[in-house]
Short mmCIF file of C-alpha atoms in Angstrom, two decimals:
data_model
loop_
_atom_site.label_atom_id
_atom_site.label_comp_id
_atom_site.label_asym_id
_atom_site.label_seq_id
_atom_site.Cartn_x
_atom_site.Cartn_y
_atom_site.Cartn_z
CA MET A 1 35.38 -6.92 15.51
CA LYS A 2 32.17 -8.95 15.27
CA GLN A 3 30.65 -7.23 18.29
CA ALA A 4 31.53 -3.80 16.90
CA THR A 5 29.95 -4.72 13.55
CA ASN A 6 26.78 -5.95 15.26
CA ARG A 7 26.51 -2.74 17.30
CA ALA A 8 27.03 -0.64 14.17
CA TYR A 9 24.38 -2.59 12.26
CA TRP A 10 21.74 -2.24 14.95
CA LEU A 11 22.58 1.45 15.29
CA PHE A 12 22.00 1.89 11.55
CA PHE A 13 18.85 -0.25 11.84
CA THR A 14 17.46 2.01 14.57
CA LEU A 15 18.29 5.18 12.64
CA VAL A 16 16.62 3.80 9.50
CA ALA A 17 13.52 2.89 11.53
CA LEU A 18 13.31 6.45 12.88
CA VAL A 19 13.73 7.96 9.42
CA LEU A 20 11.07 5.66 7.99
CA VAL A 21 8.39 6.55 10.56
CA PHE A 22 9.20 10.28 10.66
CA PRO A 23 6.85 11.44 7.84
CA ILE A 24 3.93 9.61 9.47
CA THR A 25 4.45 11.22 12.87
CA ILE A 26 4.56 14.86 11.73
CA VAL A 27 1.19 15.10 9.94
CA GLU A 28 -2.34 15.29 11.25
CA ILE A 29 -3.82 13.39 8.31
CA PRO A 30 -1.38 11.28 6.25
CA PRO A 31 -2.04 12.50 2.67
CA LEU A 32 -2.30 9.13 0.94
CA VAL A 33 -4.75 9.21 -1.97
CA ASP A 34 -7.18 6.46 -0.88
CA LEU A 35 -6.62 6.85 2.87
CA PRO A 36 -9.68 9.07 3.62
CA ASN A 37 -11.89 6.47 1.94
CA HIS A 38 -10.36 3.63 3.98
CA ALA A 39 -10.63 5.73 7.14
CA ALA A 40 -14.31 6.44 6.46
CA ARG A 41 -15.04 2.72 6.15
CA VAL A 42 -13.19 2.04 9.40
CA HIS A 43 -15.17 4.81 11.12
CA ILE A 44 -18.47 3.32 9.97
CA LEU A 45 -17.49 -0.17 11.09
CA ALA A 46 -16.36 1.14 14.48
CA ASN A 47 -19.67 2.99 15.01
CA TYR A 48 -21.99 0.68 13.11
CA SER A 49 -23.91 -0.77 16.05
CA SER A 50 -24.61 2.67 17.58
CA THR A 51 -25.60 4.53 14.40
CA PRO A 52 -28.99 3.74 12.80
CA ALA A 53 -28.11 5.62 9.59
CA TYR A 54 -25.14 3.32 9.03
CA ARG A 55 -27.18 0.19 9.67
CA GLU A 56 -29.83 1.35 7.20
CA THR A 57 -27.27 2.04 4.46
CA PHE A 58 -24.71 -0.72 4.96
CA GLU A 59 -24.41 -4.31 6.02
CA VAL A 60 -21.34 -5.84 7.64
CA ALA A 61 -20.06 -9.16 6.33
CA PHE A 62 -16.62 -10.18 7.50
CA SER A 63 -15.50 -13.20 5.50
CA ALA A 64 -12.38 -14.66 3.90
CA VAL A 65 -11.91 -11.62 1.64
CA PRO A 66 -8.18 -11.20 0.83
CA ASN A 67 -8.28 -7.45 1.43
CA ILE A 68 -9.42 -6.87 5.02
CA ILE A 69 -6.34 -6.69 7.24
CA LEU A 70 -6.72 -2.91 7.65
CA ASP A 71 -10.26 -3.36 8.95
CA LEU A 72 -9.30 -6.24 11.25
CA ILE A 73 -6.53 -4.23 12.90
CA VAL A 74 -7.68 -0.60 12.78
CA VAL A 75 -11.36 -0.96 13.73
CA PRO A 76 -10.61 -2.30 17.25
CA LEU A 77 -7.82 0.27 17.66
CA THR A 78 -10.15 3.08 16.62
CA LYS A 79 -12.55 2.23 19.43
CA GLU A 80 -9.71 2.59 21.93
CA ILE A 81 -7.47 5.41 20.68
CA GLY A 82 -9.38 7.28 17.96
CA ILE A 83 -9.26 6.88 14.23
CA TRP A 84 -6.25 8.97 13.19
CA VAL A 85 -4.00 7.64 15.94
CA ALA A 86 -5.12 4.14 14.96
CA ILE A 87 -4.46 4.80 11.26
CA LYS A 88 -1.00 6.24 11.93
CA THR A 89 -0.22 3.31 14.23
CA PHE A 90 -1.12 0.97 11.37
CA LEU A 91 1.13 2.91 8.98
CA ILE A 92 4.06 2.88 11.42
CA PHE A 93 3.49 -0.82 11.98
CA THR A 94 3.54 -1.34 8.20
CA VAL A 95 6.88 0.38 7.57
CA LEU A 96 8.56 -1.26 10.58
CA ILE A 97 7.39 -4.74 9.53
CA PHE A 98 8.71 -3.92 6.05
CA LEU A 99 12.12 -3.10 7.54
CA ILE A 100 12.13 -6.27 9.66
CA GLY A 101 11.15 -8.35 6.62
CA CYS A 102 14.02 -6.90 4.59
CA ASP A 103 16.40 -7.75 7.42
CA LEU A 104 15.12 -11.34 7.69
CA ILE A 105 15.60 -11.92 3.97
CA GLY A 106 18.84 -10.00 3.48
CA ASN A 107 20.51 -11.69 6.44
CA ALA A 108 18.85 -15.09 6.17
CA ARG A 109 22.04 -17.09 5.62
CA HIS A 110 23.98 -15.68 8.60
CA LEU A 111 27.01 -14.86 6.46
CA GLY A 112 27.69 -11.56 8.15
CA LEU A 113 25.35 -8.61 8.47
CA SER A 114 24.58 -6.90 5.17
CA VAL A 115 23.51 -3.27 4.66
CA SER A 116 21.34 -4.23 1.66
CA PRO A 117 18.18 -4.77 3.78
CA LEU A 118 18.51 -1.27 5.23
CA ILE A 119 18.71 0.15 1.71
CA ALA A 120 15.79 -1.94 0.42
CA SER A 121 13.52 -0.89 3.30
CA PHE A 122 13.20 2.64 1.91
CA PHE A 123 11.25 1.24 -1.04
CA VAL A 124 8.22 1.03 1.24
CA TYR A 125 7.71 4.68 0.29
CA SER A 126 6.79 3.92 -3.32
CA SER A 127 3.89 4.88 -5.56
CA THR A 128 1.60 2.14 -4.23
CA PHE A 129 2.05 3.51 -0.70
CA PHE A 130 1.43 7.10 -1.81
CA TYR A 131 -1.77 6.04 -3.57
CA GLY A 132 -2.97 4.51 -0.31
CA TYR A 133 -3.00 0.83 -1.28
CA LEU A 134 -2.63 0.08 2.41
CA ASN A 135 -3.78 -3.54 2.49
CA TYR A 136 -1.39 -4.30 -0.35
CA VAL A 137 1.66 -2.57 1.20
CA PHE A 138 0.97 -4.22 4.55
CA SER A 139 0.71 -7.57 2.75
CA VAL A 140 4.12 -7.05 1.12
CA SER A 141 5.58 -6.32 4.55
CA LEU A 142 4.10 -9.56 5.89
CA PHE A 143 5.26 -11.43 2.79
CA LEU A 144 8.84 -10.29 3.43
CA VAL A 145 8.70 -11.37 7.08
CA THR A 146 7.10 -14.73 6.28
CA PHE A 147 9.43 -15.48 3.38
CA GLY A 148 12.45 -14.42 5.45
CA LEU A 149 11.50 -16.71 8.32
CA TRP A 150 10.85 -19.56 5.88
CA LEU A 151 14.32 -19.10 4.36
CA ARG A 152 15.84 -19.36 7.83
CA TRP A 153 13.76 -22.31 9.03
CA ARG A 154 13.18 -24.43 5.92
CA HIS A 155 16.03 -26.85 6.62
CA GLU A 156 15.12 -27.23 10.30
CA PRO A 157 11.31 -27.66 10.35
CA SER A 158 9.46 -28.03 13.63
CA ILE A 159 5.87 -27.88 14.85
CA PRO A 160 6.21 -24.41 16.48
CA ARG A 161 7.79 -23.02 13.31
CA LEU A 162 5.09 -24.65 11.19
CA LEU A 163 2.38 -23.02 13.31
CA ILE A 164 4.02 -19.60 13.15
CA LEU A 165 4.49 -19.73 9.38
CA SER A 166 0.95 -21.05 8.85
CA PHE A 167 -0.46 -18.19 10.93
CA LEU A 168 1.62 -15.60 9.06
CA THR A 169 0.58 -17.07 5.71
CA VAL A 170 -3.08 -16.67 6.68
CA LEU A 171 -2.39 -13.03 7.57
CA VAL A 172 -0.64 -12.53 4.22
CA TYR A 173 -3.72 -13.91 2.44
CA LEU A 174 -6.12 -11.73 4.45
CA SER A 175 -3.98 -8.70 3.66
CA HIS A 176 -3.92 -9.08 -0.11
CA LEU A 177 -4.19 -11.90 -2.61
CA SER A 178 -1.18 -10.70 -4.63
CA SER A 179 1.26 -11.17 -1.74
CA PHE A 180 -0.12 -14.62 -1.04
CA GLY A 181 0.77 -15.38 -4.65
CA PHE A 182 4.24 -13.85 -4.15
CA LEU A 183 4.84 -16.08 -1.14
CA PHE A 184 3.72 -19.21 -2.97
CA LEU A 185 5.87 -18.28 -5.96
CA GLY A 186 8.92 -17.49 -3.80
CA VAL A 187 8.72 -20.77 -1.90
CA THR A 188 8.21 -22.69 -5.13
CA CYS A 189 11.19 -21.02 -6.83
CA VAL A 190 13.55 -21.80 -3.96
CA PHE A 191 12.19 -25.35 -3.81
CA VAL A 192 12.96 -25.81 -7.53
CA VAL A 193 16.47 -24.39 -7.05
CA ASP A 194 17.03 -26.89 -4.25
CA CYS A 195 15.78 -29.75 -6.43
CA LEU A 196 18.16 -28.76 -9.24
CA SER A 197 21.10 -28.46 -6.86
CA SER A 198 23.13 -31.66 -6.65
CA SER A 199 24.36 -30.66 -3.21
CA SER A 200 20.86 -30.54 -1.70
CA ARG A 201 18.88 -33.49 -0.47
CA LEU A 202 15.25 -32.83 0.18
CA SER A 203 13.28 -35.11 2.48
CA TRP A 204 9.52 -35.60 2.45
CA ARG A 205 9.38 -33.49 5.64
CA PHE A 206 10.30 -30.35 3.70
CA ILE A 207 7.56 -30.96 1.12
CA VAL A 208 4.93 -31.57 3.80
CA PHE A 209 6.17 -28.57 5.79
CA ASP A 210 5.79 -26.24 2.81
CA GLY A 211 2.45 -27.70 1.75
CA ILE A 212 0.80 -27.33 5.15
CA ILE A 213 1.75 -23.64 5.29
CA PHE A 214 -0.47 -22.91 2.29
CA LEU A 215 -3.32 -25.30 3.07
CA LEU A 216 -5.64 -23.05 5.10
CA PRO A 217 -5.26 -19.93 2.92
CA CYS A 218 -6.03 -22.00 -0.19
CA LEU A 219 -9.24 -23.25 1.43
CA MET A 220 -10.10 -19.66 2.38
CA PHE A 221 -9.53 -18.55 -1.21
CA PHE A 222 -11.93 -21.14 -2.63
CA SER A 223 -14.44 -20.11 0.03
CA TYR A 224 -13.99 -16.49 -1.07
CA LEU A 225 -14.69 -17.36 -4.72
CA GLY A 226 -17.77 -19.33 -3.71
CA GLY A 227 -19.10 -16.57 -1.46
CA GLY A 228 -19.12 -13.59 -3.77
CA GLY A 229 -15.53 -13.09 -4.83
CA SER A 230 -15.15 -12.60 -8.55
CA TRP A 231 -12.71 -12.36 -11.45
CA ARG A 232 -12.87 -8.88 -12.89
CA ASP A 233 -11.91 -7.69 -16.37
CA ILE A 234 -8.41 -8.44 -17.58
CA ARG A 235 -6.61 -5.70 -19.50
CA TRP A 236 -3.12 -5.19 -20.93
CA ASP A 237 -1.79 -1.67 -21.49
CA GLY A 238 1.13 -0.58 -23.65
CA ILE A 239 4.89 -0.35 -23.11
CA THR A 240 4.58 3.16 -21.66
CA SER A 241 2.40 1.83 -18.87
CA LYS A 242 4.97 -0.90 -18.19
CA LEU A 243 7.81 1.60 -17.90
CA ILE A 244 5.78 3.80 -15.56
CA ALA A 245 4.94 0.78 -13.40
CA LEU A 246 8.59 -0.32 -13.34
CA GLY A 247 9.70 3.07 -12.06
CA GLY A 248 7.02 3.19 -9.38
CA VAL A 249 9.37 2.26 -6.53
CA PHE A 250 11.47 5.36 -7.24
CA ARG A 251 8.60 7.83 -7.72
CA SER A 252 7.68 10.34 -5.05
CA TYR A 253 6.31 13.84 -5.66
CA ASP A 254 8.86 15.45 -7.98
CA LEU A 255 10.05 13.83 -11.20
CA ALA A 256 13.38 15.70 -11.36
CA SER A 257 14.40 14.69 -7.82
CA ASP A 258 13.22 11.14 -8.52
CA VAL A 259 15.47 10.89 -11.59
CA VAL A 260 18.44 12.25 -9.63
CA PHE A 261 17.74 9.78 -6.85
CA LEU A 262 17.54 6.88 -9.32
CA ILE A 263 20.88 7.80 -10.92
CA LEU A 264 22.71 8.26 -7.62
CA PHE A 265 21.06 5.14 -6.21
CA SER A 266 22.35 3.09 -9.15
CA VAL A 267 25.84 4.60 -8.86
CA CYS A 268 26.03 3.82 -5.13
CA ILE A 269 24.84 0.23 -5.60
CA VAL A 270 27.48 -0.34 -8.29
CA TRP A 271 30.13 1.30 -6.11
CA LEU A 272 29.23 -0.80 -3.08
CA SER A 273 29.18 -3.96 -5.21
CA PHE A 274 32.94 -3.64 -5.56
CA CYS A 275 33.34 -4.35 -1.86
CA LYS A 276 35.83 -7.13 -1.25
CA SER A 277 33.25 -9.47 0.28
CA PHE A 278 30.36 -8.64 -2.04
CA GLU A 279 28.31 -11.66 -3.15
CA ILE A 280 24.84 -12.59 -4.37
CA ASP A 281 22.36 -14.63 -2.35
CA ARG A 282 21.39 -16.80 -5.32
CA PRO A 283 18.04 -18.24 -4.14
CA VAL A 284 16.69 -14.78 -3.33
CA PHE A 285 18.18 -13.38 -6.53
CA TYR A 286 16.49 -16.07 -8.62
CA VAL A 287 13.13 -15.29 -7.02
CA ALA A 288 13.59 -11.60 -7.85
CA VAL A 289 14.44 -12.46 -11.46
CA VAL A 290 11.33 -14.64 -11.74
CA PHE A 291 9.20 -11.77 -10.40
CA PHE A 292 10.62 -9.41 -13.04
CA ILE A 293 10.04 -11.99 -15.77
CA ILE A 294 6.41 -12.42 -14.69
CA PHE A 295 6.00 -8.64 -14.64
CA ILE A 296 6.62 -8.41 -18.41
CA PRO A 297 3.54 -10.35 -19.63
CA SER A 298 1.33 -9.65 -16.60
CA PRO A 299 -1.86 -7.65 -17.26
CA SER A 300 -2.38 -4.10 -16.08
CA VAL A 301 -5.75 -5.06 -14.57
CA PHE A 302 -6.58 -8.46 -13.10
CA ILE A 303 -9.08 -9.59 -10.41
CA THR A 304 -8.90 -6.65 -7.96
CA GLY A 305 -7.20 -3.92 -9.95
CA ASP A 306 -3.59 -3.16 -10.84
CA ALA A 307 -1.59 -6.35 -11.38
CA ASP A 308 1.79 -5.61 -12.92
CA VAL A 309 2.33 -2.60 -10.64
CA ARG A 310 2.03 -4.83 -7.58
CA ILE A 311 4.81 -7.16 -8.72
CA VAL A 312 7.40 -4.38 -8.98
CA LEU A 313 7.77 -3.57 -5.27
CA PRO A 314 8.61 -7.10 -4.00
CA ALA A 315 10.77 -7.70 -7.10
CA PHE A 316 13.00 -4.70 -6.39
CA VAL A 317 13.15 -5.39 -2.66
CA LEU A 318 14.21 -9.01 -3.21
CA LEU A 319 16.77 -7.90 -5.81
CA ILE A 320 18.43 -5.41 -3.45
CA CYS A 321 18.28 -7.83 -0.50
CA SER A 322 19.98 -10.52 -2.62
CA LEU A 323 23.00 -8.25 -3.16
CA ARG A 324 24.94 -8.98 0.00
CA ILE A 325 27.11 -5.99 0.96
CA PRO A 326 28.68 -6.94 4.33
CA LEU A 327 28.69 -4.14 6.86
CA ALA A 328 32.08 -5.29 8.17
CA THR A 329 33.68 -4.43 4.82
CA ILE A 330 31.92 -1.10 4.48
CA LEU A 331 33.03 0.03 7.92
CA ASN A 332 36.59 0.48 6.70
CA PHE A 333 37.62 4.01 5.71
CA ARG A 334 37.52 3.56 1.93
CA HIS A 335 33.87 2.56 1.86
CA SER A 336 32.54 4.55 4.82
CA ILE A 337 32.26 7.58 2.54
CA ALA A 338 30.07 5.60 0.13
CA ILE A 339 27.66 4.34 2.75
CA GLY A 340 27.54 7.80 4.36
CA ILE A 341 26.59 9.41 1.06
CA PHE A 342 24.02 6.76 0.32
CA LEU A 343 22.20 6.66 3.64
CA SER A 344 22.31 10.36 4.48
CA ALA A 345 22.50 12.34 1.24
CA LEU A 346 20.18 10.02 -0.71
CA LEU A 347 17.76 8.10 1.46
CA CYS A 348 17.43 10.61 4.26
CA SER A 349 17.15 13.55 1.85
CA ARG A 350 14.41 11.71 -0.07
CA GLN A 351 12.56 11.12 3.19
CA ALA A 352 12.97 14.82 3.99
CA LEU A 353 11.39 15.79 0.66
CA ILE A 354 8.53 13.36 1.27
CA SER A 355 8.04 14.77 4.78
CA TYR A 356 7.91 18.33 3.44
CA ASN A 357 5.34 17.42 0.79
CA TRP A 358 3.27 15.48 3.29
CA SER A 359 3.18 18.40 5.72
CA GLN A 360 1.89 20.75 3.00
CA MET A 361 -0.62 18.24 1.65
CA SER A 362 -1.91 17.38 5.11
CA LYS A 363 -2.54 21.06 5.87
CA GLU A 364 -4.60 21.31 2.68
CA LEU A 365 -6.66 18.26 3.66
CA VAL A 366 -7.35 19.74 7.10
CA THR A 367 -8.36 23.07 5.55
CA ILE A 368 -10.77 21.46 3.10
CA SER A 369 -12.22 19.17 5.77
CA LYS A 370 -13.36 22.24 7.72
CA LEU A 371 -15.85 22.96 4.92
CA PHE A 372 -17.81 19.89 5.94
CA LYS A 373 -18.93 21.46 9.22
CA VAL A 374 -21.89 22.93 7.29
CA LEU A 375 -23.27 19.44 6.71
CA PRO A 376 -25.99 18.07 9.03
CA PRO A 377 -25.24 14.61 10.47
CA HIS A 378 -25.50 11.69 8.03
CA SER A 379 -26.20 13.82 4.96
CA ARG A 380 -26.25 12.14 1.58
CA ILE A 381 -23.68 13.97 -0.52
CA TYR A 382 -22.80 13.58 -4.20
CA PRO A 383 -19.18 14.13 -5.33
CA LEU A 384 -18.65 15.89 -8.66
CA TYR A 385 -15.19 16.42 -10.14
CA GLY A 386 -14.45 18.34 -13.31
CA ARG A 387 -13.84 16.59 -16.64
CA GLY A 388 -10.25 15.40 -16.86
CA VAL A 389 -9.40 16.56 -13.34
CA GLU A 390 -8.24 13.14 -12.18
CA GLU A 391 -6.03 12.60 -15.24
CA ASN A 392 -4.41 16.03 -14.98
CA MET A 393 -3.91 16.24 -11.22
CA GLY A 394 -0.40 16.47 -9.85
CA LYS A 395 0.56 13.99 -7.16
CA GLN A 396 0.34 16.61 -4.43
CA GLU A 397 -3.29 17.28 -5.32
CA ARG A 398 -4.50 13.71 -5.77
CA PRO A 399 -5.64 13.20 -2.13
CA MET A 400 -8.44 15.61 -3.05
CA LEU A 401 -10.01 12.74 -4.99
CA SER A 402 -11.12 11.09 -1.74
CA VAL A 403 -11.16 14.07 0.63
CA LEU A 404 -14.97 13.95 0.77
CA SER A 405 -14.68 10.79 2.86
CA LEU A 406 -13.40 12.96 5.71
CA ALA A 407 -16.98 14.24 5.99
CA THR A 408 -18.00 10.70 6.94
CA ILE A 409 -15.56 10.66 9.84
CA ASP A 410 -16.46 14.08 11.25
CA HIS A 411 -20.14 14.38 10.31
CA GLY A 412 -21.36 10.93 9.28
CA ALA A 413 -21.94 11.98 5.66
CA ILE A 414 -22.55 9.14 3.20
CA PRO A 415 -21.09 9.63 -0.30
CA PRO A 416 -21.67 6.97 -2.98
CA THR A 417 -17.94 6.53 -3.62
CA LEU A 418 -17.08 4.82 -0.33
CA PHE A 419 -15.14 1.54 -0.62
CA ALA A 420 -17.99 -0.72 0.45
CA PHE A 421 -18.57 -3.39 -2.17
CA ARG A 422 -19.36 -7.07 -1.91
CA GLY A 423 -16.39 -9.36 -2.42
CA GLN A 424 -13.93 -6.54 -1.73
CA ASN A 425 -14.70 -5.08 1.71
CA PRO A 426 -16.37 -6.18 4.97
CA LEU A 427 -18.67 -3.14 4.70
CA ILE A 428 -21.23 -3.42 1.90
CA PHE A 429 -23.85 -1.05 0.50
CA ARG A 430 -27.28 -2.61 0.95
CA THR A 431 -28.30 -0.97 -2.32
CA GLU A 432 -25.70 0.08 -4.86
CA PRO A 433 -25.69 3.89 -4.82
CA ALA A 434 -26.57 5.89 -7.90
CA TYR A 435 -23.51 7.70 -9.17
CA ALA A 436 -22.11 9.02 -12.45
CA SER A 437 -19.23 11.42 -12.95
CA LEU A 438 -18.81 14.14 -15.57
CA SER A 439 -16.56 11.71 -17.43
CA HIS A 440 -19.29 9.09 -17.97
CA ILE A 441 -20.46 8.35 -21.49
CA ASN A 442 -23.77 9.99 -20.63
CA GLU A 443 -22.30 13.22 -19.31
CA ARG A 444 -25.66 14.60 -18.20
CA GLN A 445 -26.63 11.54 -16.17
CA TRP A 446 -25.48 13.21 -12.97
CA LEU A 447 -28.18 15.88 -13.31
CA ALA A 448 -30.89 13.29 -12.74
CA LEU A 449 -29.04 11.40 -10.02
CA ILE A 450 -28.34 14.31 -7.65
CA SER A 451 -32.05 14.69 -6.89
CA VAL A 452 -31.92 11.79 -4.41
CA TYR A 453 -29.07 13.43 -2.48
CA ASP A 454 -29.04 16.25 0.07
CA TYR A 455 -25.84 17.98 -1.00
CA VAL A 456 -23.34 18.08 -3.84
CA TRP A 457 -19.59 18.39 -3.39
CA THR A 458 -17.78 19.88 -6.37
CA TYR A 459 -14.11 20.20 -7.17
CA GLN A 460 -12.84 22.18 -10.14
CA ILE A 461 -15.95 21.77 -12.31
CA ASP A 462 -16.32 23.83 -15.49
CA ALA A 463 -18.53 26.90 -15.93
CA GLU A 464 -21.23 25.03 -17.88
CA SER A 465 -21.61 22.36 -15.17
CA THR A 466 -21.62 25.06 -12.49
CA GLU A 467 -24.44 26.86 -14.27
CA GLU A 468 -26.46 23.66 -14.59
CA LEU A 469 -25.89 22.82 -10.93
CA SER A 470 -26.89 26.31 -9.77
CA GLN A 471 -30.34 25.75 -11.28
CA ARG A 472 -30.86 22.75 -9.02
CA ALA A 473 -28.85 23.66 -5.92
CA ASP A 474 -27.74 26.64 -3.85
CA LEU A 475 -24.12 27.33 -3.06
CA VAL A 476 -23.43 26.88 0.65
CA VAL A 477 -19.68 27.34 0.94
CA ARG A 478 -16.66 27.62 -1.35
CA GLU A 479 -12.93 27.30 -0.70
CA GLY A 480 -10.59 27.55 -3.68
CA LYS A 481 -11.51 24.82 -6.20
CA ALA A 482 -13.94 23.12 -3.81
CA ALA A 483 -17.56 23.93 -3.01
CA ILE A 484 -20.62 22.47 -1.27
CA TRP A 485 -24.13 22.92 -2.69
CA LYS A 486 -27.52 22.18 -1.13
CA ILE A 487 -30.13 20.58 -3.41
CA LYS A 488 -33.08 23.00 -3.75
CA SER A 489 -35.70 20.31 -3.38
CA GLN A 490 -34.42 19.79 0.17
CA LEU A 491 -34.89 23.43 1.23
#
């Protein structure tokens, strides 16, 4: 029976892995909102030494910035296999590590294989992933793997295990500061639970073991603060923002289907919880509860951007993984229907909807990117989006907000909106570029700024702005809501 259960689990594991990577493999350009901008930075880094225009505009400064894992991995890959294959390899790597991390946590106590990790792994396709927060999502994947290994090894410490966990903790830090905080918080919570448990006896070895794991990343963090890292504005939004953030793990591209998925997901979890051998992995459950508690007062913006949104994904994953639903119990006839409905009709159908949307969105990105062939190499191009466009865009259209960065990859164009800022990226503008959108307080500021550029890229701008632009630039090409203009002073 045990062998049959193990075979069934690894069969499900393999099927889940295939379903998770499927959307990535079918598109030419994964339509994640910030991805073109990340890809442009990677392209510049990969070609920096051979391109004078890049060296004149940017400087490269790799340091202990907790947001550079994408650059560290994808830049070398790009030089060998090309940028989009490298990017998709990184994305596949991210979702598979996420799945492995869920498995390590959900089956950490060796009490029989649970299906909960397989269910939790689908949360990798959440709003933060769709927005292209790639360093963050990769960091959560590494956090899950590192925390899962720590749960398995914490009562049997050894030098090899210490080295492995220390190395993984450094990678977590370099991926994103939030997940380094999650790991520290998770280890601390379990440590406190152990201290409060009368049945546990902690030796000094455990304390030293845990402390050493975090030593090097902490030193790197203080180095980061001393070398240009900074604390940005802190802001709290209202209850509506909190509710939106809380539902982010269930959001995809259609609100109605997301609501249906949430309802059926909840019903299936409740149904499966009535399994005969259902139990809760209390240490992991307590960590999840602490994450949700911290989410309530956490600010909307802190240090590097969204704060409360980033807590939701690991909180939900840990919560689901803590609900142990043994596969051996589910494999009987009464519950096989439940797991069949859940994995196929819910998770696989959601992945199918995501795949369909991605295929359509990717085609649109490819179509728009063909407009950039009119640009001479290394042109300076100014992006101009209509008033309120960003706020009113549907999710399927949002990748258009960074589509201009594709011109960097294909034609070396240099827009001022590239992610290349000190303390945040290894690629840095030597001089901060002049840029103002139509939504700035001084709405006419852009009219003066475009004179130092060669071209202007517009997307869904109003008639008044179009008229003002036409006095200073000539239309070169138009496709739907998008257009490219050449500044007249450059003619």
